[in-house]
PDB file of C-alpha atoms in Angstrom:
ATOM      1  CA  MET A   1       0.215   0.300  -0.080  1.00 66.00           C
ATOM      2  CA  LYS A   2       2.853   2.202   0.945  1.00 75.00           C
ATOM      3  CA  GLU A   3       5.112   2.176  -2.434  1.00 76.00           C
ATOM      4  CA  ARG A   4       1.562   2.346  -4.167  1.00 77.00           C
ATOM      5  CA  LEU A   5       0.553   5.563  -2.595  1.00 84.00           C
ATOM      6  CA  ILE A   6       3.963   7.074  -2.853  1.00 85.00           C
ATOM      7  CA  TYR A   7       4.019   6.151  -6.600  1.00 81.00           C
ATOM      8  CA  THR A   8       0.645   7.901  -7.613  1.00 85.00           C
ATOM      9  CA  VAL A   9       1.495  10.976  -5.441  1.00 88.00           C
ATOM     10  CA  THR A  10       4.561  12.229  -6.987  1.00 88.00           C
ATOM     11  CA  GLU A  11       4.509  10.506 -10.298  1.00 83.00           C
ATOM     12  CA  GLU A  12       0.904  11.278 -11.010  1.00 86.00           C
ATOM     13  CA  ILE A  13      -1.181  13.782  -8.751  1.00 88.00           C
ATOM     14  CA  LEU A  14       1.926  15.924  -8.192  1.00 90.00           C
ATOM     15  CA  LYS A  15       2.922  16.345 -11.821  1.00 87.00           C
ATOM     16  CA  GLU A  16      -0.577  17.139 -12.503  1.00 87.00           C
ATOM     17  CA  HIS A  17       0.254  20.464 -10.815  1.00 88.00           C
ATOM     18  CA  ASN A  18       3.520  20.744 -12.288  1.00 89.00           C
ATOM     19  CA  VAL A  19       5.102  19.867  -8.893  1.00 91.00           C
ATOM     20  CA  ASN A  20       8.177  17.890  -8.755  1.00 91.00           C
ATOM     21  CA  ALA A  21       8.674  15.496  -5.809  1.00 90.00           C
ATOM     22  CA  LEU A  22      11.546  13.606  -4.215  1.00 90.00           C
ATOM     23  CA  TRP A  23      10.588  10.629  -1.954  1.00 89.00           C
ATOM     24  CA  THR A  24      13.149   9.871   1.182  1.00 88.00           C
ATOM     25  CA  GLU A  25      12.797   7.299   4.044  1.00 84.00           C
ATOM     26  CA  PRO A  26      12.216   8.458   7.143  1.00 82.00           C
ATOM     27  CA  VAL A  27      14.587   9.329   9.761  1.00 78.00           C
ATOM     28  CA  ALA A  28      12.457   8.489  12.678  1.00 82.00           C
ATOM     29  CA  LYS A  29      10.094   5.467  13.282  1.00 82.00           C
ATOM     30  CA  ASP A  30       7.194   7.017  13.961  1.00 86.00           C
ATOM     31  CA  ILE A  31       6.708   8.971  10.489  1.00 90.00           C
ATOM     32  CA  ASP A  32       6.936   7.191   7.187  1.00 91.00           C
ATOM     33  CA  GLY A  33       9.053   9.395   5.500  1.00 91.00           C
ATOM     34  CA  ILE A  34      10.161  12.785   4.091  1.00 93.00           C
ATOM     35  CA  LEU A  35       8.815  14.180   0.430  1.00 93.00           C
ATOM     36  CA  THR A  36      10.725  17.287  -0.589  1.00 93.00           C
ATOM     37  CA  ILE A  37       8.652  18.737  -3.255  1.00 93.00           C
ATOM     38  CA  THR A  38       9.515  21.757  -5.687  1.00 92.00           C
ATOM     39  CA  TYR A  39       6.607  24.117  -7.168  1.00 90.00           C
ATOM     40  CA  LYS A  40       7.695  27.386  -9.412  1.00 87.00           C
ATOM     41  CA  ARG A  41      11.560  27.080  -8.314  1.00 88.00           C
ATOM     42  CA  ILE A  42      10.609  26.761  -4.728  1.00 90.00           C
ATOM     43  CA  LYS A  43      11.737  24.017  -2.632  1.00 92.00           C
ATOM     44  CA  GLN A  44      10.425  22.539   0.443  1.00 93.00           C
ATOM     45  CA  THR A  45      10.528  19.331   2.749  1.00 93.00           C
ATOM     46  CA  PHE A  46       7.291  17.887   4.514  1.00 94.00           C
ATOM     47  CA  TYR A  47       7.471  14.745   6.845  1.00 95.00           C
ATOM     48  CA  VAL A  48       4.805  12.606   6.008  1.00 95.00           C
ATOM     49  CA  ALA A  49       2.247  10.079   7.778  1.00 95.00           C
ATOM     50  CA  ILE A  50       0.738   7.434   5.528  1.00 93.00           C
ATOM     51  CA  ARG A  51      -2.739   6.251   5.924  1.00 91.00           C
ATOM     52  CA  LYS A  52      -5.095   4.012   4.070  1.00 86.00           C
ATOM     53  CA  GLU A  53      -8.264   5.660   5.461  1.00 88.00           C
ATOM     54  CA  LEU A  54      -7.886   8.766   7.704  1.00 91.00           C
ATOM     55  CA  ARG A  55     -10.676   7.976  10.382  1.00 90.00           C
ATOM     56  CA  ASN A  56     -11.657  10.213  13.257  1.00 91.00           C
ATOM     57  CA  TYR A  57      -9.760   7.884  15.916  1.00 90.00           C
ATOM     58  CA  GLN A  58      -6.205   8.375  14.132  1.00 93.00           C
ATOM     59  CA  LEU A  59      -6.470  11.693  14.109  1.00 95.00           C
ATOM     60  CA  ASP A  60      -5.082  12.718  17.701  1.00 95.00           C
ATOM     61  CA  GLN A  61      -2.124  10.747  16.742  1.00 94.00           C
ATOM     62  CA  ILE A  62      -1.753  12.615  13.598  1.00 96.00           C
ATOM     63  CA  PHE A  63      -2.044  15.796  15.643  1.00 96.00           C
ATOM     64  CA  HIS A  64       0.881  14.797  17.934  1.00 95.00           C
ATOM     65  CA  GLN A  65       2.759  13.799  15.450  1.00 95.00           C
ATOM     66  CA  ALA A  66       2.502  17.329  13.681  1.00 95.00           C
ATOM     67  CA  LYS A  67       3.667  18.744  16.819  1.00 95.00           C
ATOM     68  CA  ILE A  68       6.918  17.327  16.679  1.00 94.00           C
ATOM     69  CA  TYR A  69       7.386  17.096  12.832  1.00 94.00           C
ATOM     70  CA  ASN A  70       6.541  20.195  11.154  1.00 93.00           C
ATOM     71  CA  PRO A  71       5.369  20.740   8.751  1.00 94.00           C
ATOM     72  CA  LEU A  72       3.412  17.368   8.294  1.00 95.00           C
ATOM     73  CA  LEU A  73       1.875  16.368   5.427  1.00 96.00           C
ATOM     74  CA  VAL A  74      -1.074  13.394   5.297  1.00 96.00           C
ATOM     75  CA  ILE A  75      -1.287  10.991   2.627  1.00 95.00           C
ATOM     76  CA  ALA A  76      -3.760   8.665   2.176  1.00 93.00           C
ATOM     77  CA  GLU A  77      -6.498   6.962  -0.189  1.00 90.00           C
ATOM     78  CA  THR A  78      -9.147   8.714   1.075  1.00 90.00           C
ATOM     79  CA  ILE A  79     -10.044  11.837   3.410  1.00 93.00           C
ATOM     80  CA  PHE A  80     -13.544  12.566   3.923  1.00 92.00           C
ATOM     81  CA  PRO A  81     -14.158  16.279   3.706  1.00 92.00           C
ATOM     82  CA  LYS A  82     -15.008  16.981   7.424  1.00 93.00           C
ATOM     83  CA  ILE A  83     -11.533  15.309   8.117  1.00 95.00           C
ATOM     84  CA  ARG A  84      -9.946  17.394   5.688  1.00 94.00           C
ATOM     85  CA  ASN A  85     -11.236  20.660   7.244  1.00 94.00           C
ATOM     86  CA  LEU A  86      -9.910  19.408  10.490  1.00 96.00           C
ATOM     87  CA  LEU A  87      -6.393  18.860   8.884  1.00 96.00           C
ATOM     88  CA  LYS A  88      -6.729  22.358   7.536  1.00 94.00           C
ATOM     89  CA  GLU A  89      -7.556  23.865  11.080  1.00 95.00           C
ATOM     90  CA  ASN A  90      -4.308  22.344  12.349  1.00 95.00           C
ATOM     91  CA  LYS A  91      -2.210  23.498   9.446  1.00 94.00           C
ATOM     92  CA  ILE A  92      -1.555  19.980   8.259  1.00 96.00           C
ATOM     93  CA  GLY A  93      -1.197  19.370   4.641  1.00 95.00           C
ATOM     94  CA  TYR A  94      -2.816  16.025   3.195  1.00 96.00           C
ATOM     95  CA  ILE A  95      -3.170  14.748  -0.432  1.00 94.00           C
ATOM     96  CA  ASP A  96      -5.612  12.066  -1.171  1.00 93.00           C
ATOM     97  CA  LEU A  97      -6.031   9.816  -4.383  1.00 89.00           C
ATOM     98  CA  ASN A  98      -9.185  11.327  -5.149  1.00 88.00           C
ATOM     99  CA  GLY A  99      -7.015  14.271  -6.260  1.00 89.00           C
ATOM    100  CA  ASN A 100      -7.193  16.469  -3.060  1.00 92.00           C
ATOM    101  CA  VAL A 101      -4.489  18.394  -2.318  1.00 94.00           C
ATOM    102  CA  ASN A 102      -3.977  21.031   0.680  1.00 94.00           C
ATOM    103  CA  ILE A 103      -0.286  22.268   0.483  1.00 93.00           C
ATOM    104  CA  GLU A 104       0.486  25.576   2.245  1.00 87.00           C
ATOM    105  CA  ALA A 105       4.087  26.166   3.777  1.00 83.00           C
ATOM    106  CA  ASP A 106       6.331  29.127   3.479  1.00 78.00           C
ATOM    107  CA  ASN A 107       6.076  30.328   0.258  1.00 78.00           C
ATOM    108  CA  ILE A 108       4.415  27.685  -1.314  1.00 86.00           C
ATOM    109  CA  MET A 109       0.503  27.137  -1.842  1.00 88.00           C
ATOM    110  CA  ILE A 110      -1.147  24.539  -3.886  1.00 90.00           C
ATOM    111  CA  LYS A 111      -5.110  23.709  -3.221  1.00 91.00           C
ATOM    112  CA  VAL A 112      -7.080  21.461  -4.817  1.00 89.00           C
ATOM    113  CA  GLU A 113     -10.652  20.465  -3.596  1.00 82.00           C
ATOM    114  CA  GLY A 114     -13.714  18.494  -4.696  1.00 63.00           C
ATOM    115  CA  ASN A 115     -11.630  16.633  -7.403  1.00 60.00           C
ATOM    116  CA  ARG A 116     -14.474  14.259  -8.789  1.00 48.00           C
ATOM    117  CA  GLU A 117     -11.805  11.676 -10.950  1.00 53.00           C
ATOM    118  CA  LYS A 118     -11.655   8.748  -8.701  1.00 51.00           C
ATOM    119  CA  ARG A 119      -8.576   6.682  -8.613  1.00 54.00           C
ATOM    120  CA  HIS A 120      -9.950   3.159  -7.846  1.00 50.00           C
ATOM    121  CA  TYR A 121      -7.266   0.874  -6.869  1.00 48.00           C
ATOM    122  CA  PRO A 122      -8.908  -2.287  -5.475  1.00 47.00           C
ATOM    123  CA  GLU A 123      -7.264  -3.948  -2.585  1.00 50.00           C
ATOM    124  CA  LYS A 124      -7.617  -7.558  -2.055  1.00 49.00           C
ATOM    125  CA  HIS A 125      -9.017  -8.242   1.750  1.00 54.00           C
ATOM    126  CA  GLY A 126      -8.323 -11.941   2.430  1.00 73.00           C
ATOM    127  CA  ARG A 127      -8.844 -14.313   5.499  1.00 85.00           C
ATOM    128  CA  ALA A 128      -6.458 -12.425   7.594  1.00 90.00           C
ATOM    129  CA  PHE A 129      -9.064  -9.108   7.895  1.00 90.00           C
ATOM    130  CA  THR A 130     -12.114 -11.442   8.392  1.00 91.00           C
ATOM    131  CA  LYS A 131     -14.196 -11.233  11.555  1.00 90.00           C
ATOM    132  CA  THR A 132     -12.124 -14.718  12.332  1.00 92.00           C
ATOM    133  CA  GLY A 133      -8.725 -13.470  11.095  1.00 93.00           C
ATOM    134  CA  LEU A 134      -8.814 -10.327  12.784  1.00 95.00           C
ATOM    135  CA  LYS A 135      -8.893 -12.459  15.929  1.00 94.00           C
ATOM    136  CA  ALA A 136      -5.655 -14.336  14.876  1.00 95.00           C
ATOM    137  CA  THR A 137      -3.648 -11.293  13.629  1.00 95.00           C
ATOM    138  CA  LEU A 138      -4.120  -9.631  16.976  1.00 95.00           C
ATOM    139  CA  LEU A 139      -2.593 -12.529  18.571  1.00 96.00           C
ATOM    140  CA  PHE A 140       0.322 -12.164  16.838  1.00 96.00           C
ATOM    141  CA  LEU A 141       0.544  -8.421  17.220  1.00 95.00           C
ATOM    142  CA  LEU A 142       0.332  -8.726  20.802  1.00 95.00           C
ATOM    143  CA  ASN A 143       3.043 -11.784  20.878  1.00 95.00           C
ATOM    144  CA  ALA A 144       4.900 -12.122  17.656  1.00 93.00           C
ATOM    145  CA  GLU A 145       6.505 -15.179  18.717  1.00 93.00           C
ATOM    146  CA  LYS A 146       3.023 -16.917  18.550  1.00 94.00           C
ATOM    147  CA  ILE A 147       3.492 -16.653  14.878  1.00 93.00           C
ATOM    148  CA  ASN A 148       5.386 -20.152  15.159  1.00 94.00           C
ATOM    149  CA  ASP A 149       2.947 -22.214  17.339  1.00 94.00           C
ATOM    150  CA  THR A 150       1.385 -25.217  16.067  1.00 94.00           C
ATOM    151  CA  TYR A 151      -2.064 -24.482  14.234  1.00 94.00           C
ATOM    152  CA  ARG A 152      -3.701 -25.942  17.197  1.00 93.00           C
ATOM    153  CA  GLU A 153      -2.629 -23.642  19.683  1.00 96.00           C
ATOM    154  CA  ILE A 154      -2.655 -20.851  17.621  1.00 95.00           C
ATOM    155  CA  ALA A 155      -6.641 -21.899  17.012  1.00 94.00           C
ATOM    156  CA  ARG A 156      -6.933 -22.254  20.976  1.00 95.00           C
ATOM    157  CA  ASN A 157      -5.479 -18.942  21.388  1.00 96.00           C
ATOM    158  CA  ALA A 158      -7.179 -17.037  19.523  1.00 94.00           C
ATOM    159  CA  GLY A 159     -10.532 -18.611  19.616  1.00 93.00           C
ATOM    160  CA  ILE A 160     -10.925 -20.057  16.092  1.00 92.00           C
ATOM    161  CA  ALA A 161     -11.492 -23.075  14.172  1.00 89.00           C
ATOM    162  CA  ILE A 162      -8.001 -24.953  13.426  1.00 91.00           C
ATOM    163  CA  GLY A 163      -8.946 -25.151   9.785  1.00 88.00           C
ATOM    164  CA  ASN A 164      -8.873 -21.036   9.444  1.00 91.00           C
ATOM    165  CA  VAL A 165      -5.202 -20.642  10.797  1.00 93.00           C
ATOM    166  CA  LYS A 166      -3.508 -21.947   7.456  1.00 91.00           C
ATOM    167  CA  LEU A 167      -5.705 -19.646   5.296  1.00 91.00           C
ATOM    168  CA  ILE A 168      -4.821 -16.936   7.447  1.00 93.00           C
ATOM    169  CA  LEU A 169      -1.289 -17.475   7.395  1.00 92.00           C
ATOM    170  CA  ASP A 170      -1.152 -17.772   3.739  1.00 89.00           C
ATOM    171  CA  ASP A 171      -3.199 -14.596   3.598  1.00 90.00           C
ATOM    172  CA  LEU A 172      -0.647 -12.815   5.724  1.00 91.00           C
ATOM    173  CA  THR A 173       2.482 -14.169   3.574  1.00 87.00           C
ATOM    174  CA  GLU A 174       0.618 -12.865   0.452  1.00 83.00           C
ATOM    175  CA  GLY A 175       0.425  -9.231   2.009  1.00 83.00           C
ATOM    176  CA  GLY A 176       3.697  -9.019   2.772  1.00 82.00           C
ATOM    177  CA  PHE A 177       3.278  -9.521   6.445  1.00 88.00           C
ATOM    178  CA  LEU A 178       4.847 -12.792   7.059  1.00 87.00           C
ATOM    179  CA  LEU A 179       8.396 -13.870   6.185  1.00 84.00           C
ATOM    180  CA  ARG A 180      10.175 -17.191   6.358  1.00 76.00           C
ATOM    181  CA  LYS A 181      13.070 -17.265   8.466  1.00 72.00           C
ATOM    182  CA  ASP A 182      15.511 -19.893   7.212  1.00 63.00           C
ATOM    183  CA  GLY A 183      13.192 -21.950   5.453  1.00 62.00           C
ATOM    184  CA  LYS A 184      11.374 -22.775   8.307  1.00 74.00           C
ATOM    185  CA  LYS A 185      10.369 -20.213  11.267  1.00 86.00           C
ATOM    186  CA  PHE A 186       7.717 -17.165  10.360  1.00 88.00           C
ATOM    187  CA  LYS A 187       8.726 -13.764  11.135  1.00 88.00           C
ATOM    188  CA  LEU A 188       6.157 -10.938  11.097  1.00 90.00           C
ATOM    189  CA  THR A 189       6.771  -7.680   9.061  1.00 86.00           C
ATOM    190  CA  ASN A 190       5.419  -4.182   8.196  1.00 86.00           C
ATOM    191  CA  LYS A 191       3.619  -4.206  11.997  1.00 90.00           C
ATOM    192  CA  LYS A 192       3.228  -0.564  11.827  1.00 89.00           C
ATOM    193  CA  ASP A 193       0.869  -1.182   8.105  1.00 88.00           C
ATOM    194  CA  LEU A 194      -0.276  -4.753   9.707  1.00 92.00           C
ATOM    195  CA  LEU A 195      -1.302  -2.581  12.870  1.00 93.00           C
ATOM    196  CA  GLN A 196      -3.652   0.416  10.761  1.00 90.00           C
ATOM    197  CA  LYS A 197      -5.210  -2.824   8.786  1.00 90.00           C
ATOM    198  CA  TRP A 198      -6.129  -4.582  11.866  1.00 93.00           C
ATOM    199  CA  ILE A 199      -8.074  -0.984  13.401  1.00 93.00           C
ATOM    200  CA  THR A 200      -9.866  -0.676  10.347  1.00 90.00           C
ATOM    201  CA  GLY A 201     -11.003  -4.147  10.139  1.00 89.00           C
ATOM    202  CA  TYR A 202     -11.482  -4.193  13.900  1.00 91.00           C
ATOM    203  CA  ASN A 203     -13.776  -1.253  13.707  1.00 89.00           C
ATOM    204  CA  ASP A 204     -15.801  -2.073  10.370  1.00 86.00           C
ATOM    205  CA  LYS A 205     -16.052  -5.746  10.489  1.00 85.00           C
ATOM    206  CA  LEU A 206     -15.530  -7.157  14.301  1.00 85.00           C
ATOM    207  CA  LYS A 207     -16.338  -4.672  16.969  1.00 86.00           C
ATOM    208  CA  PRO A 208     -20.061  -4.415  15.571  1.00 83.00           C
ATOM    209  CA  THR A 209     -20.607  -8.171  16.551  1.00 82.00           C
ATOM    210  CA  LEU A 210     -19.166  -7.757  19.872  1.00 79.00           C
ATOM    211  CA  PHE A 211     -21.667  -5.417  21.418  1.00 77.00           C
ATOM    212  CA  LEU A 212     -23.990  -7.377  23.557  1.00 74.00           C
ATOM    213  CA  GLY A 213     -26.639  -4.144  24.048  1.00 76.00           C
ATOM    214  CA  ASN A 214     -27.592  -1.368  26.055  1.00 78.00           C
ATOM    215  CA  PHE A 215     -28.660  -2.136  29.719  1.00 77.00           C
ATOM    216  CA  ARG A 216     -30.566  -0.519  32.914  1.00 79.00           C
ATOM    217  CA  PHE A 217     -30.938  -1.246  36.401  1.00 78.00           C
ATOM    218  CA  ILE A 218     -33.895  -3.579  37.353  1.00 81.00           C
ATOM    219  CA  GLU A 219     -34.469  -1.238  40.338  1.00 81.00           C
ATOM    220  CA  ALA A 220     -33.945   2.792  39.158  1.00 82.00           C
ATOM    221  CA  ASP A 221     -33.182   4.009  42.235  1.00 82.00           C
ATOM    222  CA  ASP A 222     -29.985   1.923  41.906  1.00 80.00           C
ATOM    223  CA  PHE A 223     -28.869   4.298  39.268  1.00 79.00           C
ATOM    224  CA  ASN A 224     -27.564   6.851  42.162  1.00 82.00           C
ATOM    225  CA  LYS A 225     -26.148   4.604  44.420  1.00 81.00           C
ATOM    226  CA  TRP A 226     -24.325   2.192  41.941  1.00 77.00           C
ATOM    227  CA  LYS A 227     -21.303   2.495  43.636  1.00 78.00           C
ATOM    228  CA  GLU A 228     -22.867   0.809  46.620  1.00 79.00           C
ATOM    229  CA  LEU A 229     -24.217  -2.021  44.925  1.00 76.00           C
ATOM    230  CA  LYS A 230     -22.633  -6.028  45.882  1.00 76.00           C
ATOM    231  CA  ILE A 231     -21.732  -7.386  42.704  1.00 73.00           C
ATOM    232  CA  ASP A 232     -20.706 -10.861  42.171  1.00 69.00           C
ATOM    233  CA  GLY A 233     -17.085 -10.385  41.551  1.00 64.00           C
ATOM    234  CA  GLY A 234     -16.497 -13.748  39.816  1.00 66.00           C
ATOM    235  CA  ASN A 235     -19.102 -13.333  37.666  1.00 69.00           C
ATOM    236  CA  THR A 236     -20.087  -9.511  37.330  1.00 70.00           C
ATOM    237  CA  CYS A 237     -17.946  -6.675  35.871  1.00 70.00           C
ATOM    238  CA  TRP A 238     -18.466  -2.941  35.185  1.00 69.00           C
ATOM    239  CA  GLY A 239     -17.876  -1.907  32.007  1.00 70.00           C
ATOM    240  CA  GLY A 240     -17.159   1.781  30.388  1.00 66.00           C
ATOM    241  CA  GLY A 241     -16.400   4.751  32.484  1.00 66.00           C
ATOM    242  CA  SER A 242     -17.359   3.251  35.509  1.00 66.00           C
ATOM    243  CA  CYS A 243     -14.500   0.493  34.614  1.00 65.00           C
ATOM    244  CA  ARG A 244     -12.009   2.872  34.290  1.00 60.00           C
ATOM    245  CA  LYS A 245     -12.688   4.808  37.291  1.00 60.00           C
ATOM    246  CA  TYR A 246     -13.607   2.271  39.872  1.00 57.00           C
TER     247      TYR A 246
END
């Protein structure tokens, strides 16, 4: 994904606006790279954060990066209008694959909004990012050594059927997230990209299935004295804000 986004932005989108761009690899682990652009003989360097589809829950991280790495430029496949406005309010540049561009730094200003030309790059979503695959992928993200457990151990620890394990491992390998070491053991790679794909998949596919429902107290008066209630510690627990505070 990263390489495709970089190529499309530097060789297609920016060149459409007579902007020359040079990509270099990152100097720090918490940014994705550095983009140096030249426009009307003026050169400007940006730190770059790459996302597949920028979501609201990722904005705090982007704002934090912008305080450390300035100027920051976000490159993503899709950035929705409300999020584009929030980026502009926080003086963060962006480019998406629909051709929306907002670059403003020193003497350079490039603004292209509402570009309707679609650049569609279909991406294969395999077994690793289904509801079942997300459970196994989380297991590997939490402990990369688990990738070399037996199929039976992986299935048990992830809470999935053993028949899914090979399909998930094959999909992660095809996606560039697993490599063979010495022809035998697996090594987890591209963890940052894998985590971003897992977060997106979790919010879209797995999280909705985990919602049990909204509940209320049987006795209405208990709402105001819930901290005094005696609960069965073995079978009952608080959730949400109450759980975090108490």
